[in-house]
Every structure is written in C-alpha cells, then in structure tokens.
Coordinates of C-alpha atoms in Angstrom, one line a residue:
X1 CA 6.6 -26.3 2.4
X2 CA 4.2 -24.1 1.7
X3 CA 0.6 -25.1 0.6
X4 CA 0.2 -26.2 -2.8
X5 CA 1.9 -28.6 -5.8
X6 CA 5.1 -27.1 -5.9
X7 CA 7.9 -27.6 -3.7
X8 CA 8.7 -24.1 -3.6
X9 CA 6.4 -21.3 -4.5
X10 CA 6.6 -20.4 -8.2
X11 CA 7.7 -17.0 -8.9
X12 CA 8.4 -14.8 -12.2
X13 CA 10.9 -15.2 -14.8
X14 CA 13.6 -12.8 -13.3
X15 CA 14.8 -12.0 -17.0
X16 CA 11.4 -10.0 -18.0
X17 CA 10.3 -6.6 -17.3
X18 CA 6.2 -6.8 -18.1
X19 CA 4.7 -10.0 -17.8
X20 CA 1.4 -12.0 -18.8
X21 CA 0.3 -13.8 -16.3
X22 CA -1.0 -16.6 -17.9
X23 CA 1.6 -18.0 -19.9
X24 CA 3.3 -20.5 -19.0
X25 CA 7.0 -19.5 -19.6
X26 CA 6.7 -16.9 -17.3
X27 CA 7.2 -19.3 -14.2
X28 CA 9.4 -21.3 -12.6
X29 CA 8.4 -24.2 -12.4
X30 CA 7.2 -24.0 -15.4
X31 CA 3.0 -23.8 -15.8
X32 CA 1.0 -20.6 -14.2
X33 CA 0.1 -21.8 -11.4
X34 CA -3.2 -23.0 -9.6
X35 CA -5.4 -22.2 -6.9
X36 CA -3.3 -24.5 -4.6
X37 CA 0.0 -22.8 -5.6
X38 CA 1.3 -20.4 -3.2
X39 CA 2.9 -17.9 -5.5
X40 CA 5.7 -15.1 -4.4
X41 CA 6.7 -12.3 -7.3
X42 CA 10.0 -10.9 -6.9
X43 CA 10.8 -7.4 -8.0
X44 CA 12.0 -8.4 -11.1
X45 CA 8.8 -8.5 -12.9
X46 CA 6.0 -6.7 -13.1
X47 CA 3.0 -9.3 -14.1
X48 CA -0.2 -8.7 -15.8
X49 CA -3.6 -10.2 -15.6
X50 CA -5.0 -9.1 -18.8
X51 CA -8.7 -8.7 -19.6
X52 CA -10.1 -12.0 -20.1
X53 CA -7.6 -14.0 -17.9
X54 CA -8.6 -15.4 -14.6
X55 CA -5.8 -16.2 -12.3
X56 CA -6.1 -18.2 -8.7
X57 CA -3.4 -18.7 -6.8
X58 CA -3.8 -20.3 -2.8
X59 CA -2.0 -17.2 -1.4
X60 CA -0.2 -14.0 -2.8
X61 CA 3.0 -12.7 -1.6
X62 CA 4.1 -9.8 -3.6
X63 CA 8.1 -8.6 -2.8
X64 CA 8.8 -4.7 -2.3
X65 CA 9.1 -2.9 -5.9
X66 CA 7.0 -4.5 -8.6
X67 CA 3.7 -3.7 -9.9
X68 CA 1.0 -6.3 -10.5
X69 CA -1.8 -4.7 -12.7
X70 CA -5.4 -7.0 -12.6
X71 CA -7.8 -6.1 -15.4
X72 CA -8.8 -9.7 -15.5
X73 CA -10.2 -11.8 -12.6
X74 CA -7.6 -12.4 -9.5
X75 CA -8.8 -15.2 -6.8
X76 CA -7.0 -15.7 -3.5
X77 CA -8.3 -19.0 -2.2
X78 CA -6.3 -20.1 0.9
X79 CA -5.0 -17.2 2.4
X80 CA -4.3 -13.3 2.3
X81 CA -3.5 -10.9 -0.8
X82 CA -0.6 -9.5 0.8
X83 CA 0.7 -6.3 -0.5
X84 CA 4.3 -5.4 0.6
X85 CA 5.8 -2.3 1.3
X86 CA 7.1 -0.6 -1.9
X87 CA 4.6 -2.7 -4.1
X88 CA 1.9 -1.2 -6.3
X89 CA -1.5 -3.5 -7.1
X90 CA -3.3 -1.7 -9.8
X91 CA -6.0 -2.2 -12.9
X92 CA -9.6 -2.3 -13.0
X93 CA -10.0 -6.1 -12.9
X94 CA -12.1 -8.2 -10.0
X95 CA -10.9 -9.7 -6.6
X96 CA -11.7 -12.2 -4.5
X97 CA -10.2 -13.2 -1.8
X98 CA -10.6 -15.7 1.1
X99 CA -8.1 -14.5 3.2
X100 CA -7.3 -11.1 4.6
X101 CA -6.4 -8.3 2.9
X102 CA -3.1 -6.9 3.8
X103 CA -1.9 -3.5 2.3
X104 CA 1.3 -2.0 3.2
X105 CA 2.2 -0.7 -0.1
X106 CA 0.0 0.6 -2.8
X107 CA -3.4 -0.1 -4.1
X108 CA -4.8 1.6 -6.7
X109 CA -8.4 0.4 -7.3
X110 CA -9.1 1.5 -10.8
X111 CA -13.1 0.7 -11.6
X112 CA -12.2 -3.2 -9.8
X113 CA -14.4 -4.7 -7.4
X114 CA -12.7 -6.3 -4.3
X115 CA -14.9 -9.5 -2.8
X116 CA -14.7 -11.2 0.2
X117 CA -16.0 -14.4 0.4
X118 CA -14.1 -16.6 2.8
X119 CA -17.0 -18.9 4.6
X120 CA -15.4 -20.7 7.6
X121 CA -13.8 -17.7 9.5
X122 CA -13.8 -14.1 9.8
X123 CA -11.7 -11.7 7.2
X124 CA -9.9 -8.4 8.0
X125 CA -8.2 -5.3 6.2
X126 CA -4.9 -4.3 7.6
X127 CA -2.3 -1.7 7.3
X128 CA -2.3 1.3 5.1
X129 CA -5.6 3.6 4.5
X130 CA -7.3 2.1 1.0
X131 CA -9.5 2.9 -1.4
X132 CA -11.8 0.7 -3.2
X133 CA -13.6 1.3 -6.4
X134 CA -16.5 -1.4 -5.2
X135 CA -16.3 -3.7 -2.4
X136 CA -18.8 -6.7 -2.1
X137 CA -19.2 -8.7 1.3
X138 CA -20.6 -12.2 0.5
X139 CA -20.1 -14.3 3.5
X140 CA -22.0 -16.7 6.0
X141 CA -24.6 -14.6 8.0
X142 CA -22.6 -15.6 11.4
X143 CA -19.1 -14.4 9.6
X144 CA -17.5 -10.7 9.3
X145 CA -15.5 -8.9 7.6
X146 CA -13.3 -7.0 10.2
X147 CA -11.8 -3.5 9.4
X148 CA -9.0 -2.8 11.1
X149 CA -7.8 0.3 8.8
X150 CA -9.1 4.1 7.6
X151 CA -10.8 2.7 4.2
X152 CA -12.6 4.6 1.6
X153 CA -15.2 2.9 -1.5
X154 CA -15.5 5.5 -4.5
X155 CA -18.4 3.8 -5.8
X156 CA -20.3 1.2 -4.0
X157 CA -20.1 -1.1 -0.6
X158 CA -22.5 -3.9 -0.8
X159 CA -23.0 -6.3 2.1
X160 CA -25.1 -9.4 0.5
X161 CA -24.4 -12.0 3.7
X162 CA -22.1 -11.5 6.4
X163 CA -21.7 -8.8 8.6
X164 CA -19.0 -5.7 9.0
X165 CA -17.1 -5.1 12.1
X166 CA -15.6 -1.5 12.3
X167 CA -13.0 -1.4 14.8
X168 CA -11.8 1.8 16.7
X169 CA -8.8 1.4 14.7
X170 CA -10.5 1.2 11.5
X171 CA -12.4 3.9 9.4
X172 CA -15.1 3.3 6.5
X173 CA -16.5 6.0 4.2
X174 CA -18.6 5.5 0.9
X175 CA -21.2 7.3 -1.0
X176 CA -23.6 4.3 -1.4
X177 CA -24.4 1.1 1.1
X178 CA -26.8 -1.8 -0.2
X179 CA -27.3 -4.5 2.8
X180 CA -29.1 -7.6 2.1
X181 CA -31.7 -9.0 4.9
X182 CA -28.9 -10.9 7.4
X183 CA -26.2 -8.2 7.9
X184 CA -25.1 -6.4 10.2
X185 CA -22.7 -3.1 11.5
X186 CA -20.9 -3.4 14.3
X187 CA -18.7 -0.4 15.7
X188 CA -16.4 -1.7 18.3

C-alpha cells in the first residue's frame, strides 16, 4: 500500500466536473485527505485549491487530462508533485514540496511561488522545460536542489540555504537571484 491512512489512495468524486478541494464529499474515502495520504486524481475532475485553503497530501499523482488550479497553499510532504502527460497545474497559489518536481505535462505558474524544502536528501526538476513565477530554495546547507531540465523564473529565484546543481542537461534563466551566506552554484 501506498504511504498513508487509507488503504488505497483517495481520489475525486468521478461524478463532478470542478471540484473544491477541501470538502469532504469530494473524496473517496470520504475526508480530504492529509499529509500522509497519497492522493491520485483521475481525469474526471478537475480540483481546486481555493484562496484560503491549505492542502497536504504525502505524494501527488495527477492522471493525463485534468486540471488542478492552486490559488491556496499546496504541500507535498513525502514525495514528488508529479505532473502527467496531458495534465495542466495552474493558479497563483504557493508550493512546497519535499520531493521532486516532475513535469511532463503542463505548468502554468501564475504569480505562485514553488518551494523546495526537503532536508534529508537532495531534490531535482525533471522532464518538460518550466516556468516559475518565483522559486525559493530553503534546504540544509550540505543539500541541493538538482536541475535536470531547461527552466525559466519570471520573477524571482531565491536560494536561502542549500545549494543548486545545474546539470548539462538542465538550463536556468531569471531576471533576479538573492543567495543567502551558505549557497552555492554548481554547473556540472
């Protein structure tokens, strides 16, 4: 079984189009789920993490052809925010994960600010060139964010702790960089 309280991972109400994230109804089981819920959406529903709501889930699996918009809070806490081909993540709402960042689908970044935080292992970005509105690095000064893809921040990178690993495979442009006193840039 996957990690977390339910026996299989809870998923959206197949009968609904748009869906708020944070009611209860909208999952099976029933209850939105936790930060140690591993949570798959099927492309029947679209959810939404509306302003205001926080959602944390352990790990996000999101199934070819819906569209989760985040203009709330949206935590990742045990494993990668995977984004599946044919999928759209979307809104203007904060991220944090502490697991990779997958993308081979869509992400529109909105204004959002995508954090990585994870403090016990490294973190990577993998498969389609993204864009970030803001990206924030807040990890263990001996940890690293590793970018593995052509990756773009319209507004602002920020390293506070932890360092950022630029493979040969991986790109990184942005228009402003703010590192704290124990980061570092590695090109590989």
């Amino acid at each position: 079984d996957p990690p977390g309280t339910h026996t299989s991972p809870p998923h959206t109400n197949p009968n609904q189009a748009a869906v708020d994230w944070n009611l209860d109804e909208h999952w099976y089981p029933r209850g939105v789920p936790t930060s140690s819920d591993w949570v798959a959406i099927y492309p029947t529903s679209d959810p939404i993490i509306g302003s205001g709501t926080t959602a944390e889930v352990s790990l996000l699996d999101m199934e070819s052809g819906i569209t989760l918009t985040n203009n709330g809070s949206l935590s990742v806490t045990g494993g990668a925010l995977f984004i599946n081909t044919g999928t759209t993540v979307m809104g203007n709402g904060q991220y944090t994960l502490f697991g990779d960042f997958l993308n081979l689908g869509t992400f529109n970044p909105g204004t959002s600010t995508m954090t990585f935080s994870l403090t016990t292992s490294n973190q990577g970005l993998f498969g389609n060139p993204t864009s970030f509105y803001n990206l924030v690095i807040d990890k263990p000064s001996d940890k690293r964010i590793v970018n593995n893809i052509a990756a773009s921040v319209i507004n602002s990178l920020t390293v506070n702790s932890g360092d950022l690993e630029l493979r040969s495979s991986g790109t990184l442009t942005c228009p402003q960089l703010t590192l704290g006193s124990v980061t570092d840039l590695i090109n590989d």
